[in-house]
Amino acid sequence: MSTTEHDTDGTLGEMGGVVDPVDLGMPAPGGAFDDHNPPDAALIGDCVHCGFCLPTCPTYVLWGEEMDSPRGRIYLMKEGLEGEPMTDSMVGHFDACLGCMACVTACPSGVQYDTLIEQTRAQVERHHDRAPQDKALRGLIFALFPHPQRLRLLRGPLRALQATGLDRALRRTGLLDRLSPHLAAMESLAPRLGRPEPLPEHIAATGTRRMTVGLLTGCVQGAFFPGVNSATARVLRAEGCDVVVPRSQGCCGALSVHNGREKEAQDYARALVDAFESSGVERIVVNAAGCGSSMKEYAALLADDPAYAARAQGFADKVRDVSEILDELGPVAPRHPLEMTVAYHDACHLAHAQGVRAEPRRLLEAIPGLELREIPEGDLCCGSAGIYNITNPEPARELGDRKARNIVATGAQVLVTANPGCLMQVTSAIERSGHPMGMAHTIEVLDASIRGAPATTFTPA
């Protein structure tokens, strides 16, 4: 079907309820995709266009545009396989997707949209010539965020800016928004930085050792939220885990794989497999939802690499979110009361990509005095989505403000989540809302309870 026969910017219209069968061979010559891992035609054929995904899709909720829904994007993938060229319009619809995977949870047919959009984005990165400004922005992002050492170098100037109040003064002028909304988004998302908290390479369990685990320190987590890593290590230690923190570890590749930078993601994955392979750990613990979802998929990412395929599978089998490990082990460290109300925000790559929902809630509910409240529209993405809130600041801000309104409506004193991107995005949105709240990672709350810290650690003054 050509674009003259059906406008790919319109609705599905006469297409009806089912996508026509797709030829399971290679993509048609001259079309959007090459023959290296194109969007899987069989997976495309699984979509029956029932519409259950529509109310869960952030961009469809915002705009009501069919081609900015999962089923609309799947239809564009089908057209690309059948010979439609890769146009700016087509890429725009793919780029608008946050990759939140809420549609995967909602789909009654089990459509693997997560696989399809990652395959598609890799094709886009190879074949689409982006505008110079977009190319430069993405170049800056990937020259900075996947590099822990570069992020740590950024801490000094950023702390100085925050200490003098120049960051807030600059924000009030609106100058950066006028010069570059993308850079303004980056500045507004920067968290308030505390002191560095380096971890030793080996941390011995308190009491009887129950398990030996490796800890991913991460890029943004390690540089901007070092307290989360310290809290993770303390809680694991208190619960009887020897903790290994390999010095050679680097980026996990999550941002790269989620944005179609396939070779780069594979290189990061190989290096991380190497870093943990000789550590002797039984599990690899992750406290950042986006990182964990990618690391659990290393076997697929490196499936075509004979030197790493089996090793990647062994690595992925060990990966657990910290809430999964603690829920699996069960508590041995006593919990002290925290008298406060908490709204728990499901990070998309924890709830939808990994299916981890009950475990963090059970950990929080086991804390004496803590009252857990659910957030309206809890499954709708906050707009962070990796680098989305930088590359697409306007819809990200709209989604963030919507999330903030729903969080504030709970009346909770503290917002808790399990991903650094969500913490930055929601903190920024809550500040705009004018309703101050405490912000914390799940593991920080658990750590405070085990240490006997007061609830005022988190609640706003």
Tab-separated table of C-alpha atoms in Angstrom:
chain	number	residue	atom	x	y	z
A	1	MET	CA	0.000	0.000	0.000
A	2	SER	CA	1.462	3.372	-0.964
A	3	THR	CA	1.137	6.630	0.928
A	4	THR	CA	-1.133	7.915	-1.845
A	5	GLU	CA	-3.532	5.053	-1.125
A	6	HIS	CA	-3.403	5.602	2.637
A	7	ASP	CA	-2.082	8.674	4.443
A	8	THR	CA	0.341	7.497	7.119
A	9	ASP	CA	-0.349	10.663	9.113
A	10	GLY	CA	-4.066	9.923	9.334
A	11	THR	CA	-6.104	7.265	11.067
A	12	LEU	CA	-6.384	3.570	10.392
A	13	GLY	CA	-9.846	4.233	9.008
A	14	GLU	CA	-10.980	1.585	6.568
A	15	MET	CA	-8.177	-0.734	7.651
A	16	GLY	CA	-10.591	-2.272	10.136
A	17	GLY	CA	-9.749	-4.449	13.092
A	18	VAL	CA	-6.957	-6.624	11.738
A	19	VAL	CA	-3.653	-5.886	10.010
A	20	ASP	CA	-3.345	-7.724	6.703
A	21	PRO	CA	-0.881	-10.633	6.784
A	22	VAL	CA	2.749	-9.630	6.261
A	23	ASP	CA	5.150	-11.505	4.017
A	24	LEU	CA	7.574	-13.250	6.367
A	25	GLY	CA	10.478	-12.826	3.982
A	26	MET	CA	12.958	-9.984	3.797
A	27	PRO	CA	11.844	-6.318	3.626
A	28	ALA	CA	10.811	-5.127	0.179
A	29	PRO	CA	13.598	-3.403	-1.800
A	30	GLY	CA	13.549	0.368	-1.538
A	31	GLY	CA	11.556	0.325	1.672
A	32	ALA	CA	12.350	1.786	5.076
A	33	PHE	CA	14.245	-1.202	6.453
A	34	ASP	CA	17.280	-3.293	5.580
A	35	ASP	CA	17.584	-7.030	6.220
A	36	HIS	CA	19.550	-6.746	9.487
A	37	ASN	CA	16.994	-7.358	12.232
A	38	PRO	CA	14.081	-5.456	10.674
A	39	PRO	CA	10.816	-5.192	12.624
A	40	ASP	CA	9.718	-8.812	12.951
A	41	ALA	CA	6.875	-9.445	10.494
A	42	ALA	CA	5.474	-12.286	12.608
A	43	LEU	CA	5.282	-10.006	15.642
A	44	ILE	CA	3.622	-7.304	13.543
A	45	GLY	CA	1.053	-9.890	12.477
A	46	ASP	CA	0.163	-10.539	16.124
A	47	CYS	CA	-1.456	-7.101	16.396
A	48	VAL	CA	-5.213	-7.277	15.748
A	49	HIS	CA	-5.714	-3.518	16.282
A	50	CYS	CA	-8.213	-4.045	19.085
A	51	GLY	CA	-7.404	-0.696	20.699
A	52	PHE	CA	-6.745	-1.893	24.260
A	53	CYS	CA	-3.370	-0.128	24.054
A	54	LEU	CA	-4.817	3.302	23.265
A	55	PRO	CA	-5.713	4.566	26.784
A	56	THR	CA	-2.343	3.366	28.113
A	57	CYS	CA	-0.218	5.137	25.472
A	58	PRO	CA	1.032	8.540	26.659
A	59	THR	CA	1.227	10.132	23.213
A	60	TYR	CA	-2.212	8.890	22.178
A	61	VAL	CA	-3.631	10.183	25.464
A	62	LEU	CA	-2.052	13.584	24.770
A	63	TRP	CA	-2.867	13.946	21.083
A	64	GLY	CA	-5.499	11.366	20.088
A	65	GLU	CA	-3.490	10.721	16.888
A	66	GLU	CA	-3.754	7.169	15.575
A	67	MET	CA	-0.239	7.056	14.192
A	68	ASP	CA	1.061	8.096	17.603
A	69	SER	CA	-0.439	4.989	19.186
A	70	PRO	CA	1.203	1.548	19.372
A	71	ARG	CA	-1.095	0.043	16.768
A	72	GLY	CA	-0.537	3.014	14.456
A	73	ARG	CA	3.227	2.681	14.745
A	74	ILE	CA	2.943	-1.049	14.098
A	75	TYR	CA	1.026	-0.237	10.922
A	76	LEU	CA	3.854	2.091	9.853
A	77	MET	CA	6.334	-0.724	10.492
A	78	LYS	CA	4.267	-2.981	8.244
A	79	GLU	CA	4.263	-0.331	5.496
A	80	GLY	CA	8.031	0.010	5.834
A	81	LEU	CA	8.476	-3.732	5.374
A	82	GLU	CA	6.257	-3.632	2.310
A	83	GLY	CA	8.320	-0.977	0.550
A	84	GLU	CA	7.331	2.434	1.929
A	85	PRO	CA	10.440	4.639	2.287
A	86	MET	CA	11.613	5.993	5.608
A	87	THR	CA	10.308	9.561	5.680
A	88	ASP	CA	10.633	12.354	8.231
A	89	SER	CA	6.949	11.860	9.030
A	90	MET	CA	7.356	8.140	9.686
A	91	VAL	CA	10.400	8.714	11.881
A	92	GLY	CA	8.587	11.453	13.770
A	93	HIS	CA	5.928	8.992	14.885
A	94	PHE	CA	8.557	6.469	15.990
A	95	ASP	CA	10.549	9.166	17.810
A	96	ALA	CA	7.426	10.338	19.637
A	97	CYS	CA	7.099	6.940	21.360
A	98	LEU	CA	8.350	7.048	24.961
A	99	GLY	CA	9.091	3.318	25.011
A	100	CYS	CA	7.197	3.027	28.307
A	101	MET	CA	5.833	-0.438	27.396
A	102	ALA	CA	2.457	0.208	29.031
A	103	CYS	CA	0.917	-1.123	25.825
A	104	VAL	CA	2.733	-4.441	26.330
A	105	THR	CA	1.060	-4.830	29.715
A	106	ALA	CA	-2.346	-3.872	28.325
A	107	CYS	CA	-2.271	-5.982	25.136
A	108	PRO	CA	-4.538	-9.064	25.304
A	109	SER	CA	-2.831	-10.573	22.239
A	110	GLY	CA	0.676	-10.520	23.716
A	111	VAL	CA	2.104	-8.245	21.014
A	112	GLN	CA	5.816	-7.691	21.670
A	113	TYR	CA	5.814	-3.984	20.930
A	114	ASP	CA	8.956	-3.566	23.037
A	115	THR	CA	10.908	-5.765	20.628
A	116	LEU	CA	9.352	-4.123	17.570
A	117	ILE	CA	10.134	-0.529	18.579
A	118	GLU	CA	13.755	-1.381	19.470
A	119	GLN	CA	14.222	-3.139	16.125
A	120	THR	CA	12.691	-0.140	14.374
A	121	ARG	CA	14.810	2.418	16.197
A	122	ALA	CA	17.992	0.616	15.234
A	123	GLN	CA	16.877	0.866	11.600
A	124	VAL	CA	16.111	4.579	12.027
A	125	GLU	CA	19.575	5.235	13.451
A	126	ARG	CA	21.200	3.531	10.462
A	127	HIS	CA	19.098	4.999	7.675
A	128	HIS	CA	17.566	8.324	8.717
A	129	ASP	CA	19.494	11.549	8.235
A	130	ARG	CA	18.435	13.692	11.175
A	131	ALA	CA	18.374	17.484	11.133
A	132	PRO	CA	21.704	19.010	12.244
A	133	GLN	CA	20.250	20.373	15.511
A	134	ASP	CA	18.737	16.996	16.449
A	135	LYS	CA	21.943	15.202	15.506
A	136	ALA	CA	24.009	17.592	17.641
A	137	LEU	CA	21.696	17.214	20.642
A	138	ARG	CA	21.824	13.435	20.509
A	139	GLY	CA	25.580	13.569	20.045
A	140	LEU	CA	25.879	15.673	23.212
A	141	ILE	CA	23.615	13.341	25.184
A	142	PHE	CA	25.522	10.210	24.227
A	143	ALA	CA	28.888	11.873	24.710
A	144	LEU	CA	27.880	12.577	28.317
A	145	PHE	CA	25.239	10.396	29.963
A	146	PRO	CA	26.638	6.882	29.335
A	147	HIS	CA	30.038	7.939	30.751
A	148	PRO	CA	30.210	7.843	34.577
A	149	GLN	CA	33.571	9.625	34.749
A	150	ARG	CA	32.382	12.509	32.573
A	151	LEU	CA	29.250	12.854	34.698
A	152	ARG	CA	31.356	12.940	37.851
A	153	LEU	CA	33.435	15.765	36.346
A	154	LEU	CA	30.193	17.662	35.795
A	155	ARG	CA	29.297	17.443	39.492
A	156	GLY	CA	31.723	20.205	40.589
A	157	PRO	CA	30.466	22.982	38.288
A	158	LEU	CA	26.856	21.911	38.848
A	159	ARG	CA	27.224	21.972	42.649
A	160	ALA	CA	28.791	25.418	42.443
A	161	LEU	CA	25.918	26.652	40.289
A	162	GLN	CA	23.379	25.289	42.766
A	163	ALA	CA	25.239	26.600	45.838
A	164	THR	CA	25.255	30.158	44.476
A	165	GLY	CA	21.623	29.996	43.360
A	166	LEU	CA	22.595	30.875	39.801
A	167	ASP	CA	20.724	27.859	38.465
A	168	ARG	CA	17.405	29.124	39.860
A	169	ALA	CA	18.161	32.683	38.802
A	170	LEU	CA	18.857	31.534	35.253
A	171	ARG	CA	15.638	29.533	35.276
A	172	ARG	CA	13.601	32.563	36.332
A	173	THR	CA	14.906	34.647	33.443
A	174	GLY	CA	13.593	32.145	30.885
A	175	LEU	CA	16.682	32.905	28.780
A	176	LEU	CA	17.719	29.290	28.390
A	177	ASP	CA	14.177	28.316	27.333
A	178	ARG	CA	14.339	30.888	24.548
A	179	LEU	CA	17.834	29.884	23.441
A	180	SER	CA	17.313	26.114	23.587
A	181	PRO	CA	14.313	24.309	25.139
A	182	HIS	CA	16.373	21.111	25.101
A	183	LEU	CA	19.223	22.550	27.177
A	184	ALA	CA	16.661	24.218	29.439
A	185	ALA	CA	15.085	20.817	30.022
A	186	MET	CA	18.482	19.338	30.915
A	187	GLU	CA	19.159	22.131	33.417
A	188	SER	CA	15.733	21.920	35.056
A	189	LEU	CA	16.058	18.163	35.568
A	190	ALA	CA	19.418	18.321	37.366
A	191	PRO	CA	18.946	17.097	40.959
A	192	ARG	CA	20.266	18.915	44.022
A	193	LEU	CA	23.679	17.372	44.517
A	194	GLY	CA	25.062	16.175	47.829
A	195	ARG	CA	28.510	14.884	48.647
A	196	PRO	CA	30.037	11.925	46.764
A	197	GLU	CA	29.691	8.570	48.501
A	198	PRO	CA	32.223	6.142	46.993
A	199	LEU	CA	31.750	2.471	47.791
A	200	PRO	CA	34.502	-0.048	48.575
A	201	GLU	CA	34.916	-2.965	46.193
A	202	HIS	CA	33.909	-5.533	48.826
A	203	ILE	CA	31.329	-5.052	51.591
A	204	ALA	CA	30.872	-7.889	54.086
A	205	ALA	CA	27.444	-9.044	55.222
A	206	THR	CA	26.226	-8.305	58.723
A	207	GLY	CA	25.868	-11.600	60.575
A	208	THR	CA	25.418	-14.814	58.626
A	209	ARG	CA	26.064	-14.460	54.904
A	210	ARG	CA	22.973	-15.440	52.918
A	211	MET	CA	24.068	-14.464	49.406
A	212	THR	CA	26.886	-12.817	47.460
A	213	VAL	CA	25.646	-10.130	45.083
A	214	GLY	CA	27.197	-7.710	42.629
A	215	LEU	CA	25.975	-4.098	42.580
A	216	LEU	CA	25.587	-2.011	39.428
A	217	THR	CA	26.465	1.559	40.367
A	218	GLY	CA	25.219	3.025	37.082
A	219	CYS	CA	25.917	6.281	35.258
A	220	VAL	CA	23.314	8.876	36.322
A	221	GLN	CA	22.624	6.939	39.527
A	222	GLY	CA	26.271	6.859	40.516
A	223	ALA	CA	27.031	10.493	39.652
A	224	PHE	CA	23.825	12.289	40.663
A	225	PHE	CA	22.276	9.933	43.250
A	226	PRO	CA	25.243	8.358	45.079
A	227	GLY	CA	23.149	8.129	48.241
A	228	VAL	CA	20.918	5.568	46.526
A	229	ASN	CA	23.895	3.283	45.883
A	230	SER	CA	25.107	3.705	49.472
A	231	ALA	CA	21.633	2.911	50.819
A	232	THR	CA	21.436	-0.140	48.542
A	233	ALA	CA	24.740	-1.473	49.835
A	234	ARG	CA	23.751	-0.864	53.487
A	235	VAL	CA	20.403	-2.627	53.120
A	236	LEU	CA	21.900	-5.604	51.282
A	237	ARG	CA	24.612	-5.863	53.946
A	238	ALA	CA	22.026	-5.676	56.748
A	239	GLU	CA	20.026	-8.440	55.066
A	240	GLY	CA	23.014	-10.797	54.998
A	241	CYS	CA	24.548	-10.138	51.577
A	242	ASP	CA	28.213	-9.813	50.738
A	243	VAL	CA	28.266	-6.995	48.187
A	244	VAL	CA	30.808	-6.820	45.351
A	245	VAL	CA	31.215	-3.518	43.466
A	246	PRO	CA	33.509	-4.186	40.463
A	247	ARG	CA	35.767	-1.207	39.767
A	248	SER	CA	35.856	-1.932	36.036
A	249	GLN	CA	32.104	-1.630	35.507
A	250	GLY	CA	30.785	1.064	33.194
A	251	CYS	CA	27.534	1.885	31.419
A	252	CYS	CA	25.024	-0.938	30.941
A	253	GLY	CA	23.970	0.403	27.514
A	254	ALA	CA	20.303	0.963	28.372
A	255	LEU	CA	20.092	4.464	26.872
A	256	SER	CA	21.851	3.248	23.741
A	257	VAL	CA	19.670	0.197	23.175
A	258	HIS	CA	16.469	2.155	23.825
A	259	ASN	CA	17.505	4.687	21.176
A	260	GLY	CA	18.591	2.323	18.417
A	261	ARG	CA	22.354	2.645	18.904
A	262	GLU	CA	22.786	-1.094	18.540
A	263	LYS	CA	26.542	-1.481	18.161
A	264	GLU	CA	27.239	0.949	20.983
A	265	ALA	CA	24.814	-0.907	23.255
A	266	GLN	CA	26.454	-4.225	22.406
A	267	ASP	CA	29.904	-2.855	23.246
A	268	TYR	CA	28.666	-1.627	26.641
A	269	ALA	CA	26.983	-4.980	27.294
A	270	ARG	CA	30.133	-6.975	26.502
A	271	ALA	CA	32.208	-4.792	28.818
A	272	LEU	CA	29.719	-5.183	31.667
A	273	VAL	CA	29.578	-8.957	31.222
A	274	ASP	CA	33.382	-8.976	31.449
A	275	ALA	CA	33.339	-6.793	34.564
A	276	PHE	CA	31.047	-9.079	36.554
A	277	GLU	CA	31.961	-12.464	35.094
A	278	SER	CA	34.858	-13.244	37.449
A	279	SER	CA	33.301	-11.615	40.533
A	280	GLY	CA	31.805	-14.864	41.836
A	281	VAL	CA	28.412	-13.305	42.553
A	282	GLU	CA	25.150	-15.239	42.666
A	283	ARG	CA	22.997	-12.266	41.636
A	284	ILE	CA	23.597	-8.877	40.018
A	285	VAL	CA	21.562	-6.216	41.781
A	286	VAL	CA	20.230	-3.137	39.986
A	287	ASN	CA	18.518	-0.115	41.559
A	288	ALA	CA	17.665	1.709	38.303
A	289	ALA	CA	14.649	0.366	36.426
A	290	GLY	CA	15.834	1.248	32.907
A	291	CYS	CA	19.211	-0.397	33.470
A	292	GLY	CA	17.674	-3.561	34.876
A	293	SER	CA	15.265	-4.016	31.985
A	294	SER	CA	18.099	-3.806	29.435
A	295	MET	CA	20.474	-6.044	31.389
A	296	LYS	CA	17.807	-8.735	31.591
A	297	GLU	CA	17.718	-8.677	27.776
A	298	TYR	CA	21.458	-9.072	27.147
A	299	ALA	CA	20.934	-12.563	25.719
A	300	ALA	CA	18.828	-11.110	22.898
A	301	LEU	CA	21.152	-8.136	22.412
A	302	LEU	CA	24.222	-10.380	21.986
A	303	ALA	CA	22.500	-13.398	20.443
A	304	ASP	CA	24.476	-13.092	17.190
A	305	ASP	CA	27.860	-12.876	18.934
A	306	PRO	CA	29.276	-16.421	19.283
A	307	ALA	CA	31.865	-15.250	21.818
A	308	TYR	CA	29.271	-13.683	24.111
A	309	ALA	CA	25.846	-15.255	23.460
A	310	ALA	CA	26.074	-17.915	26.189
A	311	ARG	CA	27.900	-15.597	28.591
A	312	ALA	CA	25.254	-12.915	28.087
A	313	GLN	CA	22.529	-15.443	28.875
A	314	GLY	CA	24.316	-16.442	32.076
A	315	PHE	CA	24.694	-12.781	33.032
A	316	ALA	CA	21.045	-11.942	32.313
A	317	ASP	CA	19.864	-14.900	34.393
A	318	LYS	CA	21.520	-13.344	37.457
A	319	VAL	CA	20.093	-9.820	37.088
A	320	ARG	CA	17.509	-8.744	39.663
A	321	ASP	CA	16.038	-5.447	40.742
A	322	VAL	CA	16.980	-4.748	44.352
A	323	SER	CA	13.338	-5.101	45.401
A	324	GLU	CA	13.220	-8.586	43.869
A	325	ILE	CA	16.310	-9.706	45.796
A	326	LEU	CA	15.064	-8.354	49.118
A	327	ASP	CA	11.607	-9.818	48.595
A	328	GLU	CA	13.162	-13.178	47.677
A	329	LEU	CA	15.443	-13.234	50.737
A	330	GLY	CA	12.872	-12.028	53.243
A	331	PRO	CA	13.778	-9.645	56.070
A	332	VAL	CA	16.207	-10.387	58.880
A	333	ALA	CA	17.114	-6.792	59.799
A	334	PRO	CA	14.536	-5.164	62.104
A	335	ARG	CA	12.404	-2.333	60.728
A	336	HIS	CA	11.865	0.812	62.797
A	337	PRO	CA	8.740	2.947	62.384
A	338	LEU	CA	8.471	5.696	59.779
A	339	GLU	CA	5.306	7.658	60.465
A	340	MET	CA	4.578	9.106	57.038
A	341	THR	CA	2.323	8.757	54.021
A	342	VAL	CA	3.940	7.600	50.784
A	343	ALA	CA	2.754	7.607	47.154
A	344	TYR	CA	4.556	4.913	45.158
A	345	HIS	CA	5.192	5.655	41.471
A	346	ASP	CA	5.743	2.627	39.230
A	347	ALA	CA	8.743	3.279	36.997
A	348	CYS	CA	7.691	2.062	33.548
A	349	HIS	CA	10.749	-0.121	32.971
A	350	LEU	CA	10.199	-1.797	36.328
A	351	ALA	CA	6.436	-2.337	36.151
A	352	HIS	CA	5.873	-2.847	32.413
A	353	ALA	CA	9.228	-4.072	31.090
A	354	GLN	CA	10.162	-6.260	34.084
A	355	GLY	CA	6.747	-6.960	35.603
A	356	VAL	CA	7.979	-5.934	39.079
A	357	ARG	CA	5.060	-4.312	40.894
A	358	ALA	CA	4.237	-6.221	44.062
A	359	GLU	CA	7.773	-6.524	45.468
A	360	PRO	CA	8.486	-2.814	46.164
A	361	ARG	CA	5.013	-2.379	47.608
A	362	ARG	CA	5.501	-5.328	49.959
A	363	LEU	CA	8.816	-3.855	51.140
A	364	LEU	CA	7.217	-0.472	51.851
A	365	GLU	CA	4.096	-1.898	53.496
A	366	ALA	CA	6.266	-3.919	55.901
A	367	ILE	CA	7.639	-0.693	57.437
A	368	PRO	CA	5.765	0.114	60.681
A	369	GLY	CA	3.874	3.401	60.586
A	370	LEU	CA	4.193	3.891	56.837
A	371	GLU	CA	0.960	4.355	54.894
A	372	LEU	CA	1.126	3.535	51.178
A	373	ARG	CA	-1.181	5.365	48.756
A	374	GLU	CA	-1.808	4.574	45.092
A	375	ILE	CA	-1.540	7.253	42.403
A	376	PRO	CA	-4.440	7.856	39.972
A	377	GLU	CA	-3.500	6.972	36.364
A	378	GLY	CA	-0.569	5.132	37.897
A	379	ASP	CA	0.278	3.261	34.696
A	380	LEU	CA	0.670	6.442	32.623
A	381	CYS	CA	4.322	7.410	32.064
A	382	CYS	CA	5.710	10.464	33.875
A	383	GLY	CA	7.455	11.615	30.682
A	384	SER	CA	11.042	10.821	31.679
A	385	ALA	CA	11.604	7.798	29.431
A	386	GLY	CA	15.406	7.805	29.243
A	387	ILE	CA	16.363	10.841	27.158
A	388	TYR	CA	12.800	11.607	26.017
A	389	ASN	CA	12.353	14.556	28.394
A	390	ILE	CA	15.393	16.169	26.736
A	391	THR	CA	14.665	15.343	23.089
A	392	ASN	CA	10.900	15.959	23.430
A	393	PRO	CA	10.626	18.527	26.248
A	394	GLU	CA	7.098	19.782	25.552
A	395	PRO	CA	5.149	16.478	25.697
A	396	ALA	CA	7.444	15.300	28.510
A	397	ARG	CA	6.600	18.408	30.529
A	398	GLU	CA	2.887	17.929	29.881
A	399	LEU	CA	3.087	14.321	31.052
A	400	GLY	CA	5.182	15.341	34.054
A	401	ASP	CA	2.661	17.989	35.099
A	402	ARG	CA	-0.165	15.495	34.714
A	403	LYS	CA	1.728	12.993	36.875
A	404	ALA	CA	2.443	15.696	39.475
A	405	ARG	CA	-1.265	16.580	39.737
A	406	ASN	CA	-2.139	12.938	40.307
A	407	ILE	CA	0.609	12.530	42.911
A	408	VAL	CA	-0.430	15.672	44.785
A	409	ALA	CA	-4.049	14.432	44.751
A	410	THR	CA	-3.040	11.481	46.954
A	411	GLY	CA	-2.199	13.847	49.805
A	412	ALA	CA	0.983	11.866	50.474
A	413	GLN	CA	3.967	13.507	52.137
A	414	VAL	CA	6.609	11.614	50.137
A	415	LEU	CA	6.833	10.346	46.549
A	416	VAL	CA	8.779	7.085	46.211
A	417	THR	CA	9.984	5.476	43.000
A	418	ALA	CA	12.770	3.195	41.774
A	419	ASN	CA	14.461	4.979	38.879
A	420	PRO	CA	16.743	8.044	38.743
A	421	GLY	CA	15.101	9.405	35.594
A	422	CYS	CA	11.666	9.286	37.234
A	423	LEU	CA	13.031	10.982	40.365
A	424	MET	CA	14.432	13.869	38.300
A	425	GLN	CA	11.339	14.213	36.124
A	426	VAL	CA	8.797	14.063	38.950
A	427	THR	CA	10.841	16.313	41.248
A	428	SER	CA	10.894	18.981	38.539
A	429	ALA	CA	7.145	18.639	37.934
A	430	ILE	CA	6.296	18.713	41.650
A	431	GLU	CA	8.339	21.900	42.050
A	432	ARG	CA	6.335	23.514	39.234
A	433	SER	CA	3.101	22.429	40.918
A	434	GLY	CA	3.841	24.501	44.004
A	435	HIS	CA	3.025	21.609	46.357
A	436	PRO	CA	6.279	20.580	48.101
A	437	MET	CA	6.798	16.864	48.732
A	438	GLY	CA	9.631	14.677	49.863
A	439	MET	CA	11.269	12.542	47.181
A	440	ALA	CA	13.025	9.222	47.693
A	441	HIS	CA	14.115	5.990	46.076
A	442	THR	CA	12.427	2.885	47.494
A	443	ILE	CA	15.719	1.613	48.897
A	444	GLU	CA	16.374	4.906	50.726
A	445	VAL	CA	13.114	4.539	52.636
A	446	LEU	CA	13.927	0.944	53.570
A	447	ASP	CA	17.434	1.968	54.616
A	448	ALA	CA	16.049	4.729	56.851
A	449	SER	CA	13.719	2.255	58.544
A	450	ILE	CA	16.517	-0.246	59.195
A	451	ARG	CA	18.811	2.482	60.554
A	452	GLY	CA	16.065	4.022	62.675
A	453	ALA	CA	16.224	7.391	60.942
A	454	PRO	CA	13.258	9.738	61.484
A	455	ALA	CA	10.482	10.348	58.960
A	456	THR	CA	11.626	13.972	58.798
A	457	THR	CA	14.528	12.664	56.716
A	458	PHE	CA	12.074	12.668	53.814
A	459	THR	CA	9.079	14.846	54.665
A	460	PRO	CA	9.203	18.481	53.540
A	461	ALA	CA	9.809	21.147	56.182
